[in-house]
Structure formats: structure tokens, C-alpha cells
PDB file of N, CA and C in Angstrom:
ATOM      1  N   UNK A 140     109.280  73.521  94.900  1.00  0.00           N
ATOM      2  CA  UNK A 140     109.260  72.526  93.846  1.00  0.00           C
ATOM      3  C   UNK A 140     107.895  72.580  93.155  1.00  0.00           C
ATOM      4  N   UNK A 141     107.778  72.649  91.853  1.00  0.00           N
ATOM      5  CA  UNK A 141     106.479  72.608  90.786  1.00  0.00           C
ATOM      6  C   UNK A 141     105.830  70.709  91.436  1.00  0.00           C
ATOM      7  N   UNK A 142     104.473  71.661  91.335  1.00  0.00           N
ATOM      8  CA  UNK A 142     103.717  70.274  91.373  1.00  0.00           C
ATOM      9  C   UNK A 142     103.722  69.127  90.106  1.00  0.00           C
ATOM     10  N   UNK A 143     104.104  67.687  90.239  1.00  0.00           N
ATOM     11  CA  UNK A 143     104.523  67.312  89.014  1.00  0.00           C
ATOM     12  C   UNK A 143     103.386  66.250  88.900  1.00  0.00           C
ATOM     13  N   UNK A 144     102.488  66.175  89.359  1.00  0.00           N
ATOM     14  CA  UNK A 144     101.086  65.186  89.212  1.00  0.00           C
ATOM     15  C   UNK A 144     100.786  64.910  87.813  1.00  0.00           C
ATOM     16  N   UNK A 145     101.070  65.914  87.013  1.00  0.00           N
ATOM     17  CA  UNK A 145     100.695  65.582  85.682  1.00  0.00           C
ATOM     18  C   UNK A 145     101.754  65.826  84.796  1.00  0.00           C
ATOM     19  N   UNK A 146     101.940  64.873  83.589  1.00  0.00           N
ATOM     20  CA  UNK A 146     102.971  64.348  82.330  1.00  0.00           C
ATOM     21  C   UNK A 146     103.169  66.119  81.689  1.00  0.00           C
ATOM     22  N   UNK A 147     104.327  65.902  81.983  1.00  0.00           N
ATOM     23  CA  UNK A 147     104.186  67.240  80.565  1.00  0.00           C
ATOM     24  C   UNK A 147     104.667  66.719  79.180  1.00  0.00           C
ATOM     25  N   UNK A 148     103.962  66.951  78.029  1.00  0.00           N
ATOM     26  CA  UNK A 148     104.388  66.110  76.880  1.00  0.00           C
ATOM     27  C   UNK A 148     104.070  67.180  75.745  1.00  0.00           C
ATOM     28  N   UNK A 149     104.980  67.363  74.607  1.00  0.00           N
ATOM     29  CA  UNK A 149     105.150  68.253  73.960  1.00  0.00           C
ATOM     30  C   UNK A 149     104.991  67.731  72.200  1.00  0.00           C
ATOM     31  N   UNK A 150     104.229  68.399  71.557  1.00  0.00           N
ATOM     32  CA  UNK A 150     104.593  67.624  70.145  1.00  0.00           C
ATOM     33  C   UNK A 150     103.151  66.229  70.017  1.00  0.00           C
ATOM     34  N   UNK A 151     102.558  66.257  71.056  1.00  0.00           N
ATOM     35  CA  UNK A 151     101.547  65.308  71.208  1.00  0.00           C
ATOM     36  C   UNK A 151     100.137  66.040  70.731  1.00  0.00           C
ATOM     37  N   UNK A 152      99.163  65.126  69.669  1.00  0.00           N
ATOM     38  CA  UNK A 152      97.697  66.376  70.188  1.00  0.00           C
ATOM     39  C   UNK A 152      96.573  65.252  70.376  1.00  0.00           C
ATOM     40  N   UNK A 153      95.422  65.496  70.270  1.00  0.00           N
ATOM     41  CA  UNK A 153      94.848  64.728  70.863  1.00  0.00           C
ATOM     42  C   UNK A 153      94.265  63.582  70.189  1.00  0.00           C
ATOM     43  N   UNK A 154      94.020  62.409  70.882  1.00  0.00           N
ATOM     44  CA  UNK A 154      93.662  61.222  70.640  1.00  0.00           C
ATOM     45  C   UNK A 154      92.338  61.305  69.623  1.00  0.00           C
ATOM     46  N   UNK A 155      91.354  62.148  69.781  1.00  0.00           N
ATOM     47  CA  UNK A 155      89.843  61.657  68.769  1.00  0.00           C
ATOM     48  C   UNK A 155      89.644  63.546  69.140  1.00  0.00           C
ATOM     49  N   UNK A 156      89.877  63.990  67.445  1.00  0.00           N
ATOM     50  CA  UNK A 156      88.694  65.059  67.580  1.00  0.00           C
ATOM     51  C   UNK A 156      87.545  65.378  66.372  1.00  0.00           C
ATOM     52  N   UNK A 157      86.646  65.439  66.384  1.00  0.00           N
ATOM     53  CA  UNK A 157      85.303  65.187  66.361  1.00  0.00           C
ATOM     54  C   UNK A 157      84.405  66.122  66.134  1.00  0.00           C
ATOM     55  N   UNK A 158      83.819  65.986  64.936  1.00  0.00           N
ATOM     56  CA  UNK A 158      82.092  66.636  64.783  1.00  0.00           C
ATOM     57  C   UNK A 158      80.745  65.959  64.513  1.00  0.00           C
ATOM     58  N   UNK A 159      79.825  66.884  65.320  1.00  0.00           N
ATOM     59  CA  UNK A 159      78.584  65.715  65.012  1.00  0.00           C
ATOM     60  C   UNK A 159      77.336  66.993  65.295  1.00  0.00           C
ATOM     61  N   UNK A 160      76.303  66.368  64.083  1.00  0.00           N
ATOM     62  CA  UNK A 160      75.434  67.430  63.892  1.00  0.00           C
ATOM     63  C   UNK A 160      74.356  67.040  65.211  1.00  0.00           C
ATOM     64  N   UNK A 161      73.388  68.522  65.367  1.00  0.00           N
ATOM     65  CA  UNK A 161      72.987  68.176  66.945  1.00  0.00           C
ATOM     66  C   UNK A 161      71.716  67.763  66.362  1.00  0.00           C
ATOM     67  N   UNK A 162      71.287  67.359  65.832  1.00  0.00           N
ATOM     68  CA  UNK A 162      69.607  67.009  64.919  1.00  0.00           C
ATOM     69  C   UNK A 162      69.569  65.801  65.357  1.00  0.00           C
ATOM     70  N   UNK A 163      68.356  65.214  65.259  1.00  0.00           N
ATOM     71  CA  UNK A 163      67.932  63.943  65.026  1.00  0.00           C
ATOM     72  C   UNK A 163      67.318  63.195  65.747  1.00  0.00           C
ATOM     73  N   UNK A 164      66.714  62.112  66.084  1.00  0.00           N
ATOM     74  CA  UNK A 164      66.015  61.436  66.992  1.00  0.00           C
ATOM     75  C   UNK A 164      66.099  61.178  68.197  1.00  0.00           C
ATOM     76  N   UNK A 165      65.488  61.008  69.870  1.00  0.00           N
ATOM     77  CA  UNK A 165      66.387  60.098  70.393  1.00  0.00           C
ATOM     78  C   UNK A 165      66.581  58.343  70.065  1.00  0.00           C
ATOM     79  N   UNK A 166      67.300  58.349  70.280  1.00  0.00           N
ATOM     80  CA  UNK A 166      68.336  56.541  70.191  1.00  0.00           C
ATOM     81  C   UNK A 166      68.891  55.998  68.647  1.00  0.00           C
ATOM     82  N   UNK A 167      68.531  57.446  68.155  1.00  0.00           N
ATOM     83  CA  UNK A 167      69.178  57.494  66.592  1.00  0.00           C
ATOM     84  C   UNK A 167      70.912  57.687  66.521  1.00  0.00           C
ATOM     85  N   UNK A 168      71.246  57.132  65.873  1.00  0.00           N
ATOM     86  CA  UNK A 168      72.905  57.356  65.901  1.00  0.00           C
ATOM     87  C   UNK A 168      73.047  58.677  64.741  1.00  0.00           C
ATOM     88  N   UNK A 169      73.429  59.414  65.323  1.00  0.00           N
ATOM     89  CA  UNK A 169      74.081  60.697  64.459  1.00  0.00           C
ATOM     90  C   UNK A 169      75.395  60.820  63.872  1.00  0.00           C
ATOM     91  N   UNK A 170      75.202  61.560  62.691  1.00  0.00           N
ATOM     92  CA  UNK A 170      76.409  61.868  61.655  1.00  0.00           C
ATOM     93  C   UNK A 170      77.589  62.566  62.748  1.00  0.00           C
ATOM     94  N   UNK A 171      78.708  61.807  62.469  1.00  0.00           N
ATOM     95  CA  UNK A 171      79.822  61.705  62.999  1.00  0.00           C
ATOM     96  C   UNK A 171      80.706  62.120  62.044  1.00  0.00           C
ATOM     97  N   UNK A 172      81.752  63.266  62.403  1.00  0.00           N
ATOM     98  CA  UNK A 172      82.638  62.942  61.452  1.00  0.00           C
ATOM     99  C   UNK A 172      83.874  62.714  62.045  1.00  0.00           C
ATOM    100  N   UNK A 173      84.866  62.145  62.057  1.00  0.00           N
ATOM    101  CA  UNK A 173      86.140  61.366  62.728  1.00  0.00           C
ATOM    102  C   UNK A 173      87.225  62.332  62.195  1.00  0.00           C
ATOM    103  N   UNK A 174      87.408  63.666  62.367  1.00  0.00           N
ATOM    104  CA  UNK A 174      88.332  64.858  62.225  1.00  0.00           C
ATOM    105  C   UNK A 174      89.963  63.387  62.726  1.00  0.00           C
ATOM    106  N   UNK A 175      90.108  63.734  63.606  1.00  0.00           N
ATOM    107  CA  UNK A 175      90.964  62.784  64.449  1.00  0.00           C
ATOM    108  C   UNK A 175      91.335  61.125  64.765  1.00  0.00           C
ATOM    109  N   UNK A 176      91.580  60.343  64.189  1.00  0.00           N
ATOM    110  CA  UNK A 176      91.247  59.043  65.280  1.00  0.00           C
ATOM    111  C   UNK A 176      90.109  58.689  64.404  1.00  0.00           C
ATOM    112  N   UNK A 177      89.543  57.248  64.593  1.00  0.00           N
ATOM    113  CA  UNK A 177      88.367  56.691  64.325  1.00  0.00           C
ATOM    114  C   UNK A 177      87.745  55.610  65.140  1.00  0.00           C
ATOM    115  N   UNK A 178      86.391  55.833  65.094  1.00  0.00           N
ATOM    116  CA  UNK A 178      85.946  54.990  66.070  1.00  0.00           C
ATOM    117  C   UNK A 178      85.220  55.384  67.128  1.00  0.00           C
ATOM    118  N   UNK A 179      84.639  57.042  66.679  1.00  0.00           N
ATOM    119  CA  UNK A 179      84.022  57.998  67.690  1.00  0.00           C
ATOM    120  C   UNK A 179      82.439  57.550  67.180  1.00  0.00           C
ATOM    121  N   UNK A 180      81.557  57.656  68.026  1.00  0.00           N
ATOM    122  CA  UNK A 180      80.061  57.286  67.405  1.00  0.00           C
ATOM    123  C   UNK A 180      79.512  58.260  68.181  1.00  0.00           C
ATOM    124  N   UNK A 181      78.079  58.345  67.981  1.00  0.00           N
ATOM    125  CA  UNK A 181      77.318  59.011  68.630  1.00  0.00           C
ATOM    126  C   UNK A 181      76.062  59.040  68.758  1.00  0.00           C
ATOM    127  N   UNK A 182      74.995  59.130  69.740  1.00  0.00           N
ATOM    128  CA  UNK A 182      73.813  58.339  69.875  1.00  0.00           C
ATOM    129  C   UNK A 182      72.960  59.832  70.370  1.00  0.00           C
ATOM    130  N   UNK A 183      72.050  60.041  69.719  1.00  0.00           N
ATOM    131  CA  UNK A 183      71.059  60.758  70.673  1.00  0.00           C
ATOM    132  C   UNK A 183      70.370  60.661  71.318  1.00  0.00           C
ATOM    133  N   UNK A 184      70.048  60.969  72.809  1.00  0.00           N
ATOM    134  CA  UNK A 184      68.895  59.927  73.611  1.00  0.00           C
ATOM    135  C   UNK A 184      67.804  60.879  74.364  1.00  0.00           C
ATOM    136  N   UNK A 185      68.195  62.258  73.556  1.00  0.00           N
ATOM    137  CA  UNK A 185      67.075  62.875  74.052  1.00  0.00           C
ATOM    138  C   UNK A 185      67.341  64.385  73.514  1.00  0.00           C
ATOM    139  N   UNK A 186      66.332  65.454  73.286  1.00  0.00           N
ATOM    140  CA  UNK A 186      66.751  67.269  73.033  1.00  0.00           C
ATOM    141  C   UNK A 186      68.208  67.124  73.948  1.00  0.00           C
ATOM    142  N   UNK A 187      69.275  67.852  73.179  1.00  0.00           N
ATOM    143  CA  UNK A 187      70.444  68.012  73.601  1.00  0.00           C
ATOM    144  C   UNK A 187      70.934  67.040  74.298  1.00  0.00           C
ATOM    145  N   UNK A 188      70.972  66.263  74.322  1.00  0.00           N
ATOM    146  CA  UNK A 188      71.779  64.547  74.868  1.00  0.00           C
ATOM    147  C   UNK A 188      72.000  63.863  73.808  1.00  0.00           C
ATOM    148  N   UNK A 189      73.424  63.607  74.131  1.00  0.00           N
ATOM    149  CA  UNK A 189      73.930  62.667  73.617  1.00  0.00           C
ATOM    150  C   UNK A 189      74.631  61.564  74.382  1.00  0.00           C
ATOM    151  N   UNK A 190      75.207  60.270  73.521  1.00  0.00           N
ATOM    152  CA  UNK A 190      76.111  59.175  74.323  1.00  0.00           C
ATOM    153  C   UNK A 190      77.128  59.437  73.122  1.00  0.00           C
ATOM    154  N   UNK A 191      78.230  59.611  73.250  1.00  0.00           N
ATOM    155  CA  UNK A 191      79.545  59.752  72.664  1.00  0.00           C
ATOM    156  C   UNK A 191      80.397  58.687  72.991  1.00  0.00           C
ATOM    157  N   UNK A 192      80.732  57.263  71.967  1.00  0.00           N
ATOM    158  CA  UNK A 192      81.531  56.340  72.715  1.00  0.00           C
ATOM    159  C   UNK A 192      82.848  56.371  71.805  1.00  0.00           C
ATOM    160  N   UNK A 193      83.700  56.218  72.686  1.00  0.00           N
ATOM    161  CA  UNK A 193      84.906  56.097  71.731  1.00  0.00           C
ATOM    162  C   UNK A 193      86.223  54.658  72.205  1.00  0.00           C
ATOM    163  N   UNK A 194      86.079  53.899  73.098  1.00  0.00           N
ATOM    164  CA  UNK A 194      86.309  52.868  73.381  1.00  0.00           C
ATOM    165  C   UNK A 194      88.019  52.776  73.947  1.00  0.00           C
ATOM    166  N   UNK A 195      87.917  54.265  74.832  1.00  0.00           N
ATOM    167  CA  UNK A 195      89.400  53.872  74.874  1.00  0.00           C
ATOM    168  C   UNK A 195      89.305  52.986  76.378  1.00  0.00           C
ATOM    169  N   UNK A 196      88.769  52.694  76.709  1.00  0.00           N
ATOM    170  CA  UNK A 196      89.344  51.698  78.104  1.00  0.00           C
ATOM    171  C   UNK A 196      89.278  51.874  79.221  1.00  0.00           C
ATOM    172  N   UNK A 197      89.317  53.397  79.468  1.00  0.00           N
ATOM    173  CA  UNK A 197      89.414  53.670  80.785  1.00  0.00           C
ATOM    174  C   UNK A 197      88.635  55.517  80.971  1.00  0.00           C
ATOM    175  N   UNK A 198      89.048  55.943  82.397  1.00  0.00           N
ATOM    176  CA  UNK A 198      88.064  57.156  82.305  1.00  0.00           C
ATOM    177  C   UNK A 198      89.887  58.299  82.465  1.00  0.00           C
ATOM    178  N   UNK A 199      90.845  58.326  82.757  1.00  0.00           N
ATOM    179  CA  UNK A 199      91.920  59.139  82.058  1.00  0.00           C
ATOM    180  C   UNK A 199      91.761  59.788  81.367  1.00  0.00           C
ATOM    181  N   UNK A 200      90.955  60.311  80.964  1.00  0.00           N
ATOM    182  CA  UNK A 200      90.959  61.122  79.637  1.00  0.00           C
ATOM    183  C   UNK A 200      90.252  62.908  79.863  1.00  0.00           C
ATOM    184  N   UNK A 201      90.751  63.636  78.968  1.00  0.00           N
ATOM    185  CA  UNK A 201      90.303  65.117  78.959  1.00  0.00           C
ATOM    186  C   UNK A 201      89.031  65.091  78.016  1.00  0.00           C
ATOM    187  N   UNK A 202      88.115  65.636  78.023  1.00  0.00           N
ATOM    188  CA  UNK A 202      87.356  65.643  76.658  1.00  0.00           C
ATOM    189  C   UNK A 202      86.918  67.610  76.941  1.00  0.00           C
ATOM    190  N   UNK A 203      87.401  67.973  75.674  1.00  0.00           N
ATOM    191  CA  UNK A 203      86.829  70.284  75.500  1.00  0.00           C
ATOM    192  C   UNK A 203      85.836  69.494  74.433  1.00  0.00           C
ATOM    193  N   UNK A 204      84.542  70.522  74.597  1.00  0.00           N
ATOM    194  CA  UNK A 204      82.879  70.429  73.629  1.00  0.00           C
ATOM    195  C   UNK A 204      83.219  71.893  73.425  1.00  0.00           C
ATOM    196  N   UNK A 205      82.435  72.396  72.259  1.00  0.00           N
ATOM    197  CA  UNK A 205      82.060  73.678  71.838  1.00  0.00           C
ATOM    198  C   UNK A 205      81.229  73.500  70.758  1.00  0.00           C
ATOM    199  N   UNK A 206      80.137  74.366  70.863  1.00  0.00           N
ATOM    200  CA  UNK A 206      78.899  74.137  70.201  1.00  0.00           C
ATOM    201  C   UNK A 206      78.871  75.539  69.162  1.00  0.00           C
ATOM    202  N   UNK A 207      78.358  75.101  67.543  1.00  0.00           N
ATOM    203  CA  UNK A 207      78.127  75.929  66.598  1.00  0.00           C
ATOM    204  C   UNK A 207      77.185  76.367  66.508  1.00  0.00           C
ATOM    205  N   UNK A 208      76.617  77.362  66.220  1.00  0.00           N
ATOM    206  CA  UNK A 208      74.803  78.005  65.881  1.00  0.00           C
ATOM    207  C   UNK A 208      75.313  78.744  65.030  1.00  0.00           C
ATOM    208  N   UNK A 209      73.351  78.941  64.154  1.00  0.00           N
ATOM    209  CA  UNK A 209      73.769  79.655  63.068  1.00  0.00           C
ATOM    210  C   UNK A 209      73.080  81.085  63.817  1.00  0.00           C
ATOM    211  N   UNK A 210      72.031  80.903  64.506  1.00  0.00           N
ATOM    212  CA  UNK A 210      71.433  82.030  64.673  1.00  0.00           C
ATOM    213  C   UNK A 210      71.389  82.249  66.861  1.00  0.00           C
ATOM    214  N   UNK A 211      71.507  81.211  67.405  1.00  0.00           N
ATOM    215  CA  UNK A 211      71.406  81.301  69.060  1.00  0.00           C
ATOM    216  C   UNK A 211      72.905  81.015  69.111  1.00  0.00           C
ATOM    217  N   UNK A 212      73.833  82.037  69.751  1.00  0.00           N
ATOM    218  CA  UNK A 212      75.000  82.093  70.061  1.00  0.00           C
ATOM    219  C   UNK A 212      75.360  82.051  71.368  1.00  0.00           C
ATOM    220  N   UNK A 213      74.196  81.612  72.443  1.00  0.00           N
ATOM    221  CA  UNK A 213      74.019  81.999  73.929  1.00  0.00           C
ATOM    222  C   UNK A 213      73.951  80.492  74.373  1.00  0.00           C
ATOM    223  N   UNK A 214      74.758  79.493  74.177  1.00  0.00           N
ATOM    224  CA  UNK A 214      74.648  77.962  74.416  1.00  0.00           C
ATOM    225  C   UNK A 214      76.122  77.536  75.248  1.00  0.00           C
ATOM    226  N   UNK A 215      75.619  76.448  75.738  1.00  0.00           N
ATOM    227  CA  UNK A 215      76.859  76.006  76.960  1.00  0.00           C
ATOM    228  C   UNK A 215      76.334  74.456  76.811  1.00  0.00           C
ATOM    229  N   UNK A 216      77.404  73.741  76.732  1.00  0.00           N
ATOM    230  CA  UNK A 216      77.923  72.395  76.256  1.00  0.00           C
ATOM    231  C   UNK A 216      78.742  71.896  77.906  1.00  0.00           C
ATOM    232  N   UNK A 217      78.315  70.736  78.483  1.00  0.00           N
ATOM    233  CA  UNK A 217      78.850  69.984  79.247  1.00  0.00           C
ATOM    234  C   UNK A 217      78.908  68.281  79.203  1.00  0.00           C
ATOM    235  N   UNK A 218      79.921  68.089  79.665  1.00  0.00           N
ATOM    236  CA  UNK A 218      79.953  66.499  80.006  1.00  0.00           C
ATOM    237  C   UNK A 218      79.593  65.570  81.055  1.00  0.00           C
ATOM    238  N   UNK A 219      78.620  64.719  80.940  1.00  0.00           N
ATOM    239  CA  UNK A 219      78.510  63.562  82.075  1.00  0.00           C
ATOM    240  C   UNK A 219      78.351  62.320  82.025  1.00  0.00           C
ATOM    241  N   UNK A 220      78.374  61.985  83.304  1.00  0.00           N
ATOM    242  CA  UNK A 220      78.864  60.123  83.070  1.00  0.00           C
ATOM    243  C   UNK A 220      79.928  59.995  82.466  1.00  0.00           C
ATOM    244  N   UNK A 221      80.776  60.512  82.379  1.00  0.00           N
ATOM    245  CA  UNK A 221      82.536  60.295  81.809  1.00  0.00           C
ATOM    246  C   UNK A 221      82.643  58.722  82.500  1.00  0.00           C
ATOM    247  N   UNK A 222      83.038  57.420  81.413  1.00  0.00           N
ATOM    248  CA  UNK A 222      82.992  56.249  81.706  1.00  0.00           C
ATOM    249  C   UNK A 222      84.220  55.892  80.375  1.00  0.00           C
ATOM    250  N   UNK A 223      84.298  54.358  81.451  1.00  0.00           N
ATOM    251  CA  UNK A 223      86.281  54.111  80.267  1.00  0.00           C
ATOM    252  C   UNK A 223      85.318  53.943  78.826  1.00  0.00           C
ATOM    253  N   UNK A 224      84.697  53.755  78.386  1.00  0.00           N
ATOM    254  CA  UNK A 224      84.391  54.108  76.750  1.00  0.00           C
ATOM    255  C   UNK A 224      83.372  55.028  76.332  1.00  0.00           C
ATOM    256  N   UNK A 225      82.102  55.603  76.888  1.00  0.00           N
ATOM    257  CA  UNK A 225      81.594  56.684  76.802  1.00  0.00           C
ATOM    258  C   UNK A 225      81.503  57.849  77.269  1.00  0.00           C
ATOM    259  N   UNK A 226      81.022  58.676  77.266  1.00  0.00           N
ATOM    260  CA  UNK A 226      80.351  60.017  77.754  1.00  0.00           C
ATOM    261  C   UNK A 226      79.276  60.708  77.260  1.00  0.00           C
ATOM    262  N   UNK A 227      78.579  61.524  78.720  1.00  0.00           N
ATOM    263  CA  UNK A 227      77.123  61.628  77.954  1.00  0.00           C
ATOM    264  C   UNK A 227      77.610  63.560  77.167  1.00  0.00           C
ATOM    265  N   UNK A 228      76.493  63.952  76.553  1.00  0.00           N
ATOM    266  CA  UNK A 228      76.961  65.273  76.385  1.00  0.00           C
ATOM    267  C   UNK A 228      75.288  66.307  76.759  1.00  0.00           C
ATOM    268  N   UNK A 229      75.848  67.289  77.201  1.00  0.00           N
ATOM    269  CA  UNK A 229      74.197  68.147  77.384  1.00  0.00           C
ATOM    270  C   UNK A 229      74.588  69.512  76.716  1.00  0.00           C
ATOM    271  N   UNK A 230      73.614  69.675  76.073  1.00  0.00           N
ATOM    272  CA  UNK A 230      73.559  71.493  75.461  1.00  0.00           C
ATOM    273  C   UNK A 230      72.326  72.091  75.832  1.00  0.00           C
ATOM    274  N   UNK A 231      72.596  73.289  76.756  1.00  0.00           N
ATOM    275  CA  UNK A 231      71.575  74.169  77.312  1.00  0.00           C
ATOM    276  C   UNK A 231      71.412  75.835  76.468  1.00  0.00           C
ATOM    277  N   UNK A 232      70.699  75.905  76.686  1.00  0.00           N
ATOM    278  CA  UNK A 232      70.739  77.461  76.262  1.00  0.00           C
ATOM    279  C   UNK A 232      70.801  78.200  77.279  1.00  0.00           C
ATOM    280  N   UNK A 233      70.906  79.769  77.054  1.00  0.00           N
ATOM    281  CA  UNK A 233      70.659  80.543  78.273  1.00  0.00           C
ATOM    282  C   UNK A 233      69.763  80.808  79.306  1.00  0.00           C
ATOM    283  N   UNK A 234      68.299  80.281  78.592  1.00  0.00           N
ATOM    284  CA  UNK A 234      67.619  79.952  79.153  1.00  0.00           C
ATOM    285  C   UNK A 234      67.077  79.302  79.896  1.00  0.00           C
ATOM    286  N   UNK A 235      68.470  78.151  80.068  1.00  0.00           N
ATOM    287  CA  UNK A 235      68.297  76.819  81.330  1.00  0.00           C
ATOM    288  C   UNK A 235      67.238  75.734  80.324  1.00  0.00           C
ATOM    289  N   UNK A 236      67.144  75.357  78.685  1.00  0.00           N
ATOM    290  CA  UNK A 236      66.545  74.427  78.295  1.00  0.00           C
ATOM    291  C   UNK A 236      67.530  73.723  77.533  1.00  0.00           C
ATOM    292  N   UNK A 237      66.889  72.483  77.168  1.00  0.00           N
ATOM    293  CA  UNK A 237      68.318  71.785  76.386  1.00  0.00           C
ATOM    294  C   UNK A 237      68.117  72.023  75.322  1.00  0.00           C
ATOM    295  N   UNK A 238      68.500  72.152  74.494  1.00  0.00           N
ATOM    296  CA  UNK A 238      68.828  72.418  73.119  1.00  0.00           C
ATOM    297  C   UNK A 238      69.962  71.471  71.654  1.00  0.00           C
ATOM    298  N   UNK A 239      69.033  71.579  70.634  1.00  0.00           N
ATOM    299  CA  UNK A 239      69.982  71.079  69.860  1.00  0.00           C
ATOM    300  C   UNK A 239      70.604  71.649  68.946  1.00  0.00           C
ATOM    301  N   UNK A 240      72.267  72.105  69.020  1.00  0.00           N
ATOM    302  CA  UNK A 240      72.824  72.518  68.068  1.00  0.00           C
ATOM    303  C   UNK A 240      72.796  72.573  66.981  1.00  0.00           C
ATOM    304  N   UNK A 241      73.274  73.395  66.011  1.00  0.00           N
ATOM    305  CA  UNK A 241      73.864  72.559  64.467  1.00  0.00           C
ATOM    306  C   UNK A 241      75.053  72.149  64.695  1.00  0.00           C
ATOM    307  N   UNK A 242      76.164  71.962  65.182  1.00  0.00           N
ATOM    308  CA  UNK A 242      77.049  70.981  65.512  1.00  0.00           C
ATOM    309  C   UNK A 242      77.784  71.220  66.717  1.00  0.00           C
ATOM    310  N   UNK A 243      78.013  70.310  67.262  1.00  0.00           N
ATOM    311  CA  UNK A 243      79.216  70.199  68.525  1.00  0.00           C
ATOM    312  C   UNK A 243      80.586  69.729  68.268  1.00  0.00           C
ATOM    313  N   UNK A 244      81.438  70.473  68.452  1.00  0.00           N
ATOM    314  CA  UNK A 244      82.832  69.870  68.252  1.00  0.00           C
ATOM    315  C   UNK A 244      83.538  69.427  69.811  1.00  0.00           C
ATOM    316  N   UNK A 245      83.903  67.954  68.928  1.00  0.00           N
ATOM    317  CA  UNK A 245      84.741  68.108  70.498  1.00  0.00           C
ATOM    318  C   UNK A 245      86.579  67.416  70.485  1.00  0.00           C
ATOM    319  N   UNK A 246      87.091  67.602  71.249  1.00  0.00           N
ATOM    320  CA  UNK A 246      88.540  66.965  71.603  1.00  0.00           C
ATOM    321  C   UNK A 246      88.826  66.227  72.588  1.00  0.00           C
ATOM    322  N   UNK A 247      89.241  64.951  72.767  1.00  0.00           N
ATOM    323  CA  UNK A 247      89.643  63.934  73.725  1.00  0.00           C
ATOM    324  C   UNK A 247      91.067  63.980  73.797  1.00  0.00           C
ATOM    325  N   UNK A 248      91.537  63.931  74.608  1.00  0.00           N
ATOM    326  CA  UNK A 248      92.768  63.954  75.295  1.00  0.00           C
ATOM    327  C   UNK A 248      93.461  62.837  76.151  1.00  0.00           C
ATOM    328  N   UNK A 249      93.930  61.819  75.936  1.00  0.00           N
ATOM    329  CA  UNK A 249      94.315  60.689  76.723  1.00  0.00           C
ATOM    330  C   UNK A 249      95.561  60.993  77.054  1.00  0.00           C
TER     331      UNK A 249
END
């Protein structure tokens, strides 16, 4: 018997997807753009950190990041603190430093 732990649902896409430029201050709120859904924000709180809130309620949710460059193509995008309305975001380079993109895209999945 297939493991059935998870919904299979067809014709569905995702709840909030999302761009936001990686520039700017920490505790500055950054340009957001609401591709998906509305109601995505975004906070910078440090080189490559962010707080991403989107207020759905609970922690259920999928969130895929992928990061744009114009010229460093060697970057890796992760998630932490996944919480029912935020998440933090980190962008490293290959070099093991954080880094700030020119944009991160991302997709939430409820």
C-alpha cells in the first residue's frame, strides 16, 4: 500500500509567490512584489537575512527560495525559524559568507 501521509491535490498552485530585492538596510522593510496572494512583507535584519511574514496561521506550510545574480552565480538560499506567520531567510555564497542578492524568489505552499 502507497504511503498516504500526504493530500494529493491536483489543479491547485501555491498560496503566496513572491519577489524581493536583496539590498537594503537591516530592520528596513524591502520591496516586495506579491507575484501570488497578498500580504507577503519583508524585513531585513542583517547581510543576507531576512524576516518574510505572510500571516497564514500556522507552520503547515512548504516554502522553495531561489536566488538571482547578475554576476555571482555560486549562492544557496535557506530557511529558518519557519513560524505560523513568518520565516527567516539566509543567502550564503560559496564561500560560506552571507550575501545579498539582487533578488530572491520564493513559493509558499499551504
Amino acid at each position: 500500500m502507497a504511503d498516504q501521509s500526504a493530500i494529493q491535490v491536483t489543479g491547485v498552485g501555491p498560496r503566496f509567490a513572491f519577489t524581493f530585492n536583496g539590498t537594503g538596510g537591516s530592520g528596513v522593510g524591502i520591496t516586495c512584489d506579491n507575484v501570488v496572494g497578498t500580504g507577503v512583507t519583508v524585513t531585513m535584519i542583517g547581510d543576507g537575512k531576512w524576516y518574510v511574514t505572510h500571516n497564514l496561521g500556522k507552520t503547515g506550510y512548504c516554502v522553495q527560495l531561489a536566488t538571482e545574480e547578475a554576476y555571482n552565480s555560486e549562492t544557496y538560499v535557506h530557511v529558518f525559524g519557519r513560524g505560523g506567520n513568518t520565516f527567516g531567510v539566509e543567502c550564503w555564497t560559496s564561500a560560506d559568507t552571507l550575501h545579498n542578492p539582487d533578488f530572491v524568489h520564493g513559493v509558499i505552499y499551504d
